[in-house]
């Protein structure tokens, strides 16, 4: 194999090895700029991935920010007492009847684009603006999922405010992160005035596990812009995957902090034993050995069947049901250190609580006309926010066994604008509508039957259940005994009942933490204190580069043949670094060596490709796409006297750059060394500027 990425190789100086050739890739093949070409080294057997324990910098405090679709917040803990988690201080604002330790993910910018407020303050201030004045203000809500859904995400991606005006998405996210940074640091100073200001803070940002690398890099870039950390101290920021964070937290819970939906469905019984999961495993096994009637004994003792059934190395699933997505992960608890091993790559989809909001909006469109709803949102944006708040309050009270109707207040501006544009009242519209389960109440409100409200949940809930059942059916995760429902949407009684009913006795036990809406945030703090707790992950995609191989007739397609100087080469071969669904340990490295294309070259740029398939052969195969670029920034070439001896197999006098990539962390990482000087080379992988 000739280990050279498919870059423009015109004018390269090639050594005398018969395996090397200064051949350019054929016209039409993907390539980078000519100035960024590289030359191959004499090929050698690629070293096996090497696992290294990532170094841990000393941090006196960890601050985690759970940046959610509908609500966000921060929490922190000190290294001296890592499991004592402090929640963000209760700020002004809130909704009647809703106990919440986070704040809505709402951002308000002035008409000039300057930061005004975030959270409840932003929402309430915008709501109180005069309708004419509100048209000039930039109000953003539920904007996180725009990053996930953008197929061409870049640093230039824009977000549209409620009034239709656009702002760079990077600035919107940076404003929000800066808000949390300032409030968190202020609270730290007040709680711990003796904490030295020069002590570094480890920041943790949560993202859905199903987010691709560009979205993760986007959040990191927003953190740089917000001033959380500098690029020079990139290790000060960790990206935490939301279901992983929840898993880390759940393994620390005591049984009295959980509700077993299976038990509750049979008689309202709650788990009451005050033991952590790990200790419950050990004690349950010991009691199983000692008691002939072990299960009866354990239930009477308060341990319950839930943990009595668990054995060392057993598996559990975490379903993170948030505002925008459902995120699923399956972990195996490893002994004796209690680390976690991911058994299947993260999966899920856009089935979050906002799906219920969208269904309500579509229902209004059926009754009053989609054109009117669009006009109302555009002309009365603050009143639309008011309507969504009213619906959110009723949505939280929905349940599978509720019998009474739910009343939702319509803003006066909605009623007034509808009459002016349509010439009749909203009550008339409801009578004429084919939607017979929504009526106009005697109190002047929309009156929805419980069946109507539950039907708004069904598309989203069905999507969640389908994903859970599909994952449970995979052979890699057979034997899962517990399913933790976490995330803000997991608070919904409708969702809890639907999941338990769908899985029934044939599925895993369904368990919900008491502080279900804070599980991810608290777990992110614990993850920041011990990021090595997830020891093994599964690669979601296959990653690699394009190379040239010696052409083998009958094995390689004729259209890939390239003949140069009498030598036959196969172009566009996909050299795999890691395969989709491959288990990769934390710190495990994949190493490759490259030579600059010419003396004095200061930058090497290597295209990266990815695909969902494990067996792709060429970078031109269907499904294989360019996903990023590996960039190596080189220092001026050392004087010959300062150079080390040429490594075995390298062309004489050629400069070797050795890159080491890690695929087992929450982000793909790369480091590089100039072999001739043994000095570090600035290396980065860019997924945003394709």
XYZ file of C-alpha atoms in Angstrom:
690
model
C 0.000 0.000 0.000
C 1.236 3.482 -0.792
C 0.169 5.545 2.195
C -0.472 8.851 0.524
C -3.752 10.748 0.769
C -5.361 11.698 -2.546
C -3.952 15.218 -2.691
C -2.463 17.097 -5.619
C 1.043 15.652 -5.791
C 2.425 17.599 -8.759
C 6.149 18.173 -8.582
C 6.806 16.015 -5.533
C 10.300 14.763 -4.880
C 9.962 11.026 -4.420
C 12.520 8.630 -3.037
C 13.844 5.616 -4.872
C 11.606 3.030 -3.251
C 9.771 0.949 -5.867
C 6.581 1.383 -3.868
C 6.528 5.170 -4.349
C 5.426 7.234 -7.287
C 4.945 10.951 -7.895
C 1.543 10.371 -9.419
C -1.225 12.945 -9.242
C -4.748 11.761 -8.667
C -6.825 11.501 -11.843
C -8.924 14.469 -13.009
C -12.254 14.548 -11.230
C -10.985 12.971 -8.037
C -11.442 15.021 -4.879
C -8.314 16.940 -3.977
C -7.073 19.839 -1.939
C -4.996 22.832 -2.965
C -1.757 22.076 -4.766
C 0.207 23.947 -2.122
C -0.905 21.498 0.520
C 0.266 18.292 -1.117
C 2.273 15.671 0.758
C 4.679 12.950 -0.226
C 4.462 9.348 0.930
C 6.905 7.607 3.155
C 8.138 4.156 2.289
C 5.130 2.092 3.290
C 5.365 -0.047 6.364
C 2.898 -2.063 8.357
C 0.593 0.409 10.106
C 1.120 0.156 13.855
C -1.713 -1.234 15.877
C -3.717 1.337 17.788
C -1.996 2.130 21.039
C -3.915 2.979 24.189
C -2.642 5.769 26.385
C -4.154 7.169 29.536
C -5.026 10.818 28.832
C -3.204 13.206 31.170
C -5.395 14.992 33.673
C -4.719 18.642 34.407
C -5.396 19.861 37.946
C -8.683 21.742 38.224
C -10.024 23.014 41.512
C -13.600 23.265 40.241
C -15.700 21.809 37.429
C -18.559 23.831 35.923
C -20.957 22.015 33.598
C -23.390 23.772 31.278
C -26.339 21.736 30.063
C -27.304 23.613 26.909
C -30.746 22.229 26.147
C -33.278 22.787 23.400
C -35.980 24.088 25.728
C -34.126 24.776 28.986
C -30.538 25.228 30.093
C -28.559 25.565 33.282
C -25.248 25.074 35.004
C -23.944 23.230 38.054
C -20.545 22.840 39.639
C -18.533 20.906 42.193
C -15.130 21.340 43.773
C -12.298 18.858 43.403
C -12.133 18.623 47.189
C -15.677 17.188 47.281
C -16.524 16.152 43.708
C -19.863 14.482 44.427
C -21.288 17.517 46.266
C -22.977 19.129 43.250
C -24.153 22.730 43.534
C -27.039 23.728 41.274
C -27.253 27.156 39.699
C -28.799 29.746 41.946
C -32.503 30.357 41.418
C -32.819 33.483 39.291
C -35.722 35.792 38.699
C -38.668 34.684 36.624
C -40.480 31.384 36.318
C -43.812 29.896 35.420
C -46.701 29.397 37.834
C -46.924 25.821 39.051
C -43.615 24.784 37.484
C -40.675 23.992 39.763
C -37.579 24.361 37.638
C -33.899 24.748 38.509
C -32.982 25.663 34.957
C -34.003 28.535 32.721
C -35.587 28.615 29.238
C -33.167 28.545 26.321
C -34.278 31.974 25.134
C -31.966 34.757 23.978
C -32.905 38.390 23.390
C -30.737 40.781 21.402
C -31.393 44.491 20.969
C -32.404 45.832 17.545
C -28.707 46.637 17.051
C -27.748 43.022 17.729
C -26.239 43.528 21.190
C -26.864 41.103 24.047
C -29.822 42.063 26.244
C -30.824 39.025 28.316
C -31.194 35.270 28.475
C -33.674 32.845 30.015
C -36.797 33.944 31.864
C -35.663 37.567 31.754
C -35.355 37.484 27.971
C -38.669 35.723 27.501
C -40.633 37.969 29.855
C -39.070 41.204 28.605
C -39.819 40.272 25.013
C -43.355 39.292 25.953
C -43.960 42.716 27.528
C -42.718 44.710 24.541
C -45.202 46.671 22.478
C -46.070 44.584 19.387
C -44.694 47.225 17.029
C -41.482 47.586 19.029
C -41.072 43.808 19.353
C -40.702 43.494 15.585
C -37.256 45.121 15.776
C -35.872 42.966 18.596
C -34.098 39.675 17.889
C -35.589 36.879 19.964
C -34.320 33.301 19.673
C -35.808 30.207 21.276
C -35.352 26.458 20.804
C -32.475 27.206 18.457
C -30.167 24.377 19.514
C -31.650 21.864 17.083
C -30.877 24.122 14.120
C -27.267 23.028 14.576
C -28.234 19.358 14.421
C -30.503 19.726 11.408
C -28.161 21.924 9.338
C -26.685 19.710 6.629
C -24.046 22.303 5.689
C -23.121 23.577 9.135
C -20.225 26.024 9.111
C -18.927 29.001 11.040
C -21.033 31.171 8.727
C -24.343 29.405 9.429
C -27.089 31.856 10.376
C -30.084 31.588 12.693
C -33.395 33.297 12.095
C -34.940 35.239 14.966
C -38.686 35.230 15.603
C -38.985 38.467 13.599
C -37.304 36.870 10.581
C -33.973 38.676 10.893
C -30.828 36.570 10.697
C -27.760 36.527 12.922
C -24.614 34.347 12.767
C -25.370 31.195 14.730
C -21.919 31.246 16.312
C -22.662 34.631 17.889
C -26.049 33.454 19.184
C -24.524 30.438 20.933
C -21.585 32.488 22.217
C -23.963 35.033 23.788
C -25.735 32.231 25.647
C -22.523 30.555 26.831
C -21.074 33.898 27.941
C -24.203 34.488 30.029
C -23.692 31.204 31.876
C -19.957 31.799 32.241
C -20.448 35.182 33.909
C -23.168 33.951 36.252
C -21.274 30.788 37.188
C -18.031 32.632 37.948
C -19.906 35.214 40.001
C -21.557 32.460 42.022
C -18.220 30.702 42.518
C -16.668 33.889 43.858
C -19.559 34.348 46.263
C -19.577 30.747 47.481
C -15.826 30.330 47.690
C -14.154 33.732 48.115
C -10.852 32.046 49.020
C -10.693 30.251 45.665
C -7.659 31.723 43.832
C -8.725 33.499 40.656
C -5.794 32.037 38.764
C -7.002 28.496 39.444
C -8.285 27.083 36.156
C -11.906 26.047 35.852
C -12.731 22.923 33.906
C -15.776 23.617 31.755
C -18.071 20.887 30.446
C -20.597 21.398 27.657
C -23.300 18.810 26.996
C -24.362 17.825 23.476
C -26.590 15.018 22.152
C -24.653 11.827 21.450
C -26.150 11.649 17.963
C -24.585 14.975 17.007
C -21.940 14.644 14.329
C -18.416 15.992 14.600
C -19.183 19.367 12.911
C -21.842 20.174 15.524
C -19.481 19.283 18.367
C -16.746 21.443 16.867
C -19.280 24.260 16.448
C -20.035 24.208 20.184
C -16.326 24.292 20.949
C -15.843 27.278 18.629
C -18.743 29.057 20.355
C -17.065 28.392 23.711
C -13.836 29.939 22.425
C -15.747 32.996 21.208
C -17.573 33.269 24.549
C -14.278 33.228 26.433
C -14.858 30.034 28.400
C -11.403 28.804 27.421
C -8.689 29.737 24.945
C -7.526 27.665 22.001
C -4.153 27.350 23.719
C -5.877 25.662 26.679
C -8.353 23.556 24.728
C -8.113 20.705 27.248
C -9.809 22.975 29.788
C -13.102 22.336 27.951
C -14.745 18.924 27.706
C -17.622 17.980 25.441
C -19.916 15.576 27.301
C -22.442 13.386 25.522
C -25.824 13.802 27.190
C -26.829 10.134 27.645
C -23.295 9.350 28.831
C -23.538 12.083 31.456
C -26.883 10.678 32.571
C -25.367 7.194 32.757
C -22.492 8.436 34.904
C -24.976 10.024 37.292
C -27.397 7.076 37.386
C -24.675 4.660 38.463
C -24.221 6.800 41.589
C -27.884 6.947 42.556
C -29.282 5.269 45.616
C -32.430 3.240 45.245
C -34.608 5.682 47.163
C -33.767 8.219 44.461
C -35.421 6.108 41.753
C -38.943 5.220 40.706
C -39.403 1.793 39.141
C -42.285 2.226 36.682
C -42.745 -1.540 36.493
C -43.385 -1.726 40.236
C -45.484 1.442 40.243
C -47.662 0.025 37.492
C -48.323 -3.029 39.670
C -49.258 -1.171 42.817
C -47.605 2.169 43.331
C -44.618 0.765 45.203
C -41.360 2.746 45.301
C -37.860 1.523 45.828
C -36.686 2.364 49.285
C -33.234 0.952 49.933
C -30.597 3.659 50.453
C -27.736 2.070 48.596
C -25.809 3.035 45.498
C -26.093 0.894 42.381
C -22.565 -0.484 42.727
C -22.989 -1.500 46.369
C -26.433 -2.933 45.646
C -24.905 -5.230 43.037
C -22.426 -6.603 45.549
C -24.837 -6.946 48.448
C -27.584 -8.448 46.285
C -25.231 -11.124 44.957
C -24.087 -12.002 48.463
C -27.677 -12.346 49.670
C -28.553 -14.427 46.620
C -25.856 -16.905 47.586
C -26.941 -17.097 51.216
C -30.699 -17.304 50.883
C -32.601 -20.281 49.465
C -35.559 -17.993 48.844
C -33.333 -15.157 47.754
C -35.768 -13.102 45.691
C -38.467 -13.067 48.346
C -35.887 -12.241 50.991
C -34.432 -9.366 48.958
C -37.786 -7.775 48.237
C -38.739 -7.961 51.897
C -35.361 -6.447 52.811
C -36.071 -3.482 50.556
C -33.468 -4.189 47.877
C -36.167 -5.177 45.409
C -36.096 -7.439 42.380
C -34.624 -4.625 40.329
C -31.075 -4.953 41.677
C -31.318 -8.541 42.830
C -31.423 -9.546 39.163
C -28.235 -7.654 38.264
C -24.856 -9.359 37.977
C -21.359 -7.999 37.510
C -20.922 -6.863 33.922
C -24.629 -6.595 33.188
C -25.962 -4.002 30.798
C -28.335 -1.086 31.014
C -29.754 1.449 28.597
C -30.157 5.203 29.025
C -32.863 6.965 27.012
C -32.262 10.705 27.147
C -35.599 12.230 26.175
C -34.954 15.943 25.842
C -36.538 18.926 24.227
C -35.184 18.296 20.743
C -33.953 14.708 20.510
C -34.064 11.248 21.983
C -30.570 9.909 22.590
C -29.960 6.249 23.393
C -26.849 4.590 24.746
C -26.152 1.151 26.206
C -23.430 0.674 28.803
C -21.861 -2.238 30.576
C -20.553 -1.690 34.085
C -16.984 -2.951 34.332
C -15.456 -4.277 37.519
C -13.486 -3.737 39.652
C -13.029 -0.058 38.771
C -16.642 0.766 37.918
C -15.800 2.157 34.477
C -18.315 2.026 31.644
C -18.121 0.353 28.254
C -20.373 1.419 25.401
C -21.899 -1.606 23.672
C -23.452 0.041 20.619
C -22.921 3.364 18.912
C -25.183 6.192 20.064
C -28.529 6.276 18.283
C -31.748 8.257 18.376
C -33.494 10.933 16.399
C -35.442 14.223 16.428
C -38.128 13.011 18.801
C -38.103 15.561 21.606
C -40.731 17.546 23.461
C -40.739 20.218 20.756
C -42.442 17.642 18.545
C -45.536 18.001 20.752
C -45.342 21.791 20.375
C -45.147 21.401 16.609
C -48.192 19.109 16.655
C -50.111 21.794 18.590
C -49.103 24.411 16.022
C -50.306 22.143 13.229
C -53.581 21.655 15.086
C -54.068 25.419 15.263
C -53.364 25.561 11.530
C -56.116 23.039 10.847
C -58.598 25.109 12.849
C -57.674 28.689 11.978
C -55.664 28.215 8.775
C -51.939 27.780 8.337
C -51.697 31.160 6.625
C -53.230 32.906 9.631
C -50.899 31.155 12.083
C -47.904 32.234 9.984
C -49.213 35.811 9.876
C -49.868 35.854 13.609
C -46.359 34.590 14.406
C -44.850 37.231 12.120
C -46.977 40.207 13.184
C -47.477 39.374 16.868
C -44.298 37.462 17.824
C -44.522 38.287 21.541
C -48.132 37.091 21.694
C -47.085 33.856 19.987
C -44.545 33.328 22.768
C -47.363 33.941 25.263
C -49.463 31.255 23.580
C -46.631 28.726 23.638
C -46.123 29.371 27.360
C -49.819 28.729 27.988
C -49.663 25.479 26.028
C -46.494 24.359 27.834
C -48.242 24.720 31.195
C -51.141 22.513 30.065
C -48.839 20.041 28.348
C -47.119 19.349 31.670
C -50.446 18.362 33.267
C -51.329 15.844 30.558
C -51.459 12.232 31.661
C -52.744 8.889 30.419
C -55.418 8.643 33.112
C -56.606 12.228 33.180
C -60.326 12.597 32.438
C -61.098 16.322 32.579
C -60.573 18.720 29.651
C -57.649 21.161 29.420
C -58.226 24.874 28.841
C -55.672 26.978 26.965
C -55.886 30.773 26.949
C -55.641 32.532 23.602
C -53.953 35.955 23.697
C -56.288 38.880 23.044
C -54.171 39.873 20.053
C -54.800 36.413 18.548
C -58.588 36.832 18.889
C -58.485 40.434 17.643
C -56.225 39.774 14.661
C -58.261 36.755 13.592
C -61.505 38.762 13.593
C -59.917 41.595 11.596
C -58.399 39.287 8.974
C -61.173 36.709 8.691
C -64.257 38.763 9.481
C -65.602 36.348 12.104
C -64.697 35.184 15.600
C -62.461 32.346 16.728
C -65.547 30.726 18.236
C -67.120 30.627 14.767
C -63.917 29.130 13.373
C -64.042 26.353 15.954
C -67.679 25.559 15.133
C -66.899 25.396 11.406
C -63.745 23.341 11.916
C -63.628 19.613 11.284
C -61.620 19.266 14.500
C -64.375 18.179 16.862
C -62.256 17.488 19.952
C -61.324 21.176 20.443
C -64.092 23.563 21.455
C -64.575 27.105 22.730
C -65.221 27.052 26.466
C -67.656 29.280 28.323
C -64.608 30.948 29.916
C -63.337 32.137 26.549
C -60.569 29.549 26.131
C -59.636 26.715 23.837
C -60.927 23.544 25.458
C -59.116 20.337 24.498
C -60.237 16.882 25.458
C -57.654 14.647 27.136
C -57.740 12.411 24.094
C -56.852 15.371 21.883
C -53.913 16.316 24.081
C -52.630 12.738 24.214
C -52.867 12.485 20.434
C -50.493 15.452 20.147
C -47.922 13.326 21.967
C -48.325 10.214 19.825
C -46.010 10.904 16.845
C -43.135 11.877 19.133
C -43.749 9.158 21.716
C -44.106 6.517 18.995
C -40.770 7.585 17.518
C -39.074 7.227 20.904
C -40.550 3.782 21.522
C -39.618 2.620 18.029
C -35.987 3.644 18.567
C -35.858 1.912 21.944
C -37.344 -1.314 20.567
C -35.040 -1.330 17.539
C -31.985 -0.901 19.740
C -33.106 -3.600 22.185
C -33.505 -5.998 19.265
C -29.854 -5.696 18.209
C -27.676 -8.686 19.112
C -24.937 -6.453 20.557
C -27.163 -5.294 23.397
C -28.968 -8.476 24.335
C -29.356 -8.904 28.077
C -30.174 -5.279 28.931
C -32.073 -5.401 32.218
C -32.564 -1.732 33.069
C -33.803 1.244 31.083
C -33.234 4.659 32.635
C -35.588 7.332 31.326
C -33.921 10.726 31.761
C -34.176 14.245 30.364
C -36.817 16.926 30.629
C -39.347 15.111 28.445
C -39.018 12.029 30.663
C -40.959 13.971 33.311
C -44.069 13.483 31.152
C -46.516 10.950 32.569
C -47.717 10.318 29.007
C -44.231 9.258 27.893
C -43.534 7.200 31.021
C -46.787 5.266 30.680
C -46.316 4.697 26.949
C -42.771 3.324 27.313
C -43.696 1.029 30.201
C -46.787 -0.230 28.368
C -44.854 -0.879 25.157
C -42.054 -2.832 26.814
C -44.192 -4.609 29.388
C -42.915 -7.745 31.072
C -40.807 -8.792 28.072
C -38.525 -5.775 28.214
C -36.098 -4.268 30.726
C -37.278 -2.661 33.935
C -38.050 1.020 33.303
C -36.579 3.313 35.957
C -36.880 7.098 36.347
C -34.647 9.158 38.665
C -36.526 11.535 40.951
C -34.608 14.563 39.623
C -35.038 13.358 36.059
C -34.717 16.816 34.494
C -31.343 17.434 36.171
C -29.792 14.025 35.572
C -27.706 15.127 32.588
C -26.495 18.335 34.215
C -25.403 16.596 37.405
C -23.827 13.769 35.434
C -21.875 16.267 33.349
C -20.309 17.631 36.546
C -19.277 14.113 37.600
C -17.935 13.457 34.094
C -15.835 16.618 34.316
C -14.302 15.384 37.565
C -13.501 11.945 36.084
C -13.635 12.019 32.252
C -12.083 8.561 32.044
C -15.167 6.893 33.508
C -16.353 5.866 30.020
C -13.443 3.641 29.060
C -14.657 2.263 25.726
C -16.865 3.867 23.075
C -18.160 2.748 19.685
C -17.225 4.734 16.619
C -20.412 6.034 14.965
C -18.819 6.128 11.493
C -15.938 4.747 9.482
C -13.130 7.306 9.069
C -10.114 7.281 6.790
C -8.196 8.919 3.937
C -7.699 8.313 0.236
C -4.472 6.555 -0.781
C -2.774 4.946 -3.775
C -2.245 1.171 -3.826
C -0.368 -1.003 -6.264
C -2.927 -2.062 -8.888
C -3.938 -5.739 -8.827
C -5.759 -6.973 -11.932
C -9.001 -8.747 -11.110
C -9.136 -7.156 -7.702
C -9.215 -3.469 -8.560
C -11.642 -1.962 -11.097
C -10.073 -0.938 -14.430
C -11.309 2.663 -14.142
C -9.092 3.094 -11.070
C -5.922 2.145 -12.978
C -3.275 4.850 -13.280
C -0.021 4.114 -15.111
C 3.000 6.331 -14.575
C 6.621 5.578 -15.460
C 5.628 2.013 -16.202
C 4.093 1.458 -12.770
C 0.446 0.575 -12.258
C -1.445 2.207 -9.401
C -4.991 1.983 -8.078
C -6.293 5.428 -7.179
C -8.868 6.596 -4.598
C -8.388 3.634 -2.246
C -10.111 4.256 1.100
C -7.579 3.624 3.870
C -9.550 3.083 7.038
C -8.496 4.512 10.375
C -11.452 3.198 12.369
C -14.602 1.296 11.364
C -18.195 2.099 12.178
C -19.320 0.387 15.410
C -15.722 -0.524 16.230
C -14.910 -0.490 19.954
C -12.264 2.123 20.676
C -10.657 2.583 24.076
C -10.092 6.003 25.583
C -6.601 7.167 24.672
C -6.186 4.561 21.933
C -4.166 6.041 19.069
C -4.113 5.443 15.329
C -0.755 6.584 13.946
C 0.238 7.612 10.455
C 3.359 9.312 9.106
C 3.530 11.880 6.316
C 6.193 13.877 4.522
C 5.747 17.424 3.200
C 5.560 17.644 -0.589
C 8.544 19.960 -0.920
C 11.278 21.531 1.184
C 10.167 24.552 3.160
C 6.502 23.632 3.086
C 4.752 25.119 6.112
C 1.381 23.400 5.970
C 0.097 19.918 5.234
C -3.630 19.432 4.587
C -5.078 15.923 4.357
C -8.693 15.246 3.453
C -10.670 12.979 5.772
C -13.541 10.815 4.566
C -16.295 9.025 6.434
C -19.194 6.682 5.765
C -21.683 4.535 7.649
C -20.515 1.302 6.004
C -17.670 -0.744 7.425
C -16.463 -2.180 4.109
C -16.083 0.831 1.799
C -13.208 0.291 -0.641
C -12.885 3.632 -2.400
C -13.478 7.255 -1.510
C -15.754 7.430 -4.551
C -18.086 4.671 -3.278
C -21.719 5.626 -2.609
C -22.112 6.963 0.928
C -18.472 7.973 1.311
C -18.076 11.711 1.695
C -15.398 14.217 2.546
C -16.095 15.209 6.144
C -13.083 17.222 7.223
C -9.418 17.928 6.883
C -6.378 17.143 9.001
C -4.154 20.211 9.166
C -0.495 20.105 10.209
C 1.183 23.508 10.737
C 4.946 23.099 10.334
C 7.759 25.128 11.799
C 10.661 26.124 9.536
C 12.723 23.087 8.609
C 15.685 22.570 10.953
C 19.264 22.881 9.785
C 20.808 19.569 8.706
C 23.092 19.572 11.733
C 20.107 19.801 14.054
C 18.216 16.967 12.409
C 18.010 13.539 13.924
C 18.968 10.486 11.905
C 16.398 9.437 9.311
C 13.976 6.880 10.756
C 13.956 3.371 9.274
C 11.991 3.224 6.034
C 11.900 6.990 5.467
C 13.306 8.495 2.263
C 16.802 9.873 2.947
C 16.681 13.522 3.973
C 12.903 13.702 3.959
C 11.028 15.293 6.826
C 8.615 12.959 8.628
C 5.565 14.199 10.509
C 3.971 11.538 12.706
C 0.281 12.092 13.484
C -1.632 10.276 16.231
C -5.431 10.315 16.138
C -7.811 9.328 18.940
C -11.332 8.132 18.150
C -12.298 6.894 21.620
C -13.142 10.255 23.199
C -16.258 12.393 22.835
C -14.412 14.328 20.094
C -11.919 13.106 17.519
C -8.499 14.383 18.579
C -5.116 14.587 16.880
C -1.553 15.315 17.920
C 1.576 15.349 15.776
C 5.334 15.296 16.191
C 8.141 16.320 13.864
C 10.287 13.190 14.030
C 13.457 15.044 13.019
C 13.284 17.390 16.016
C 10.928 15.459 18.314
C 8.942 18.691 18.698
C 5.183 18.931 18.719
C 3.487 20.111 15.544
C 0.299 22.130 15.713
C -2.346 19.704 14.484
C -6.104 20.020 14.184
C -9.037 18.379 12.450
C -11.513 20.800 10.922
C -15.021 19.485 10.275
C -16.649 22.860 9.617
C -14.869 24.281 6.570
C -15.480 21.685 3.893
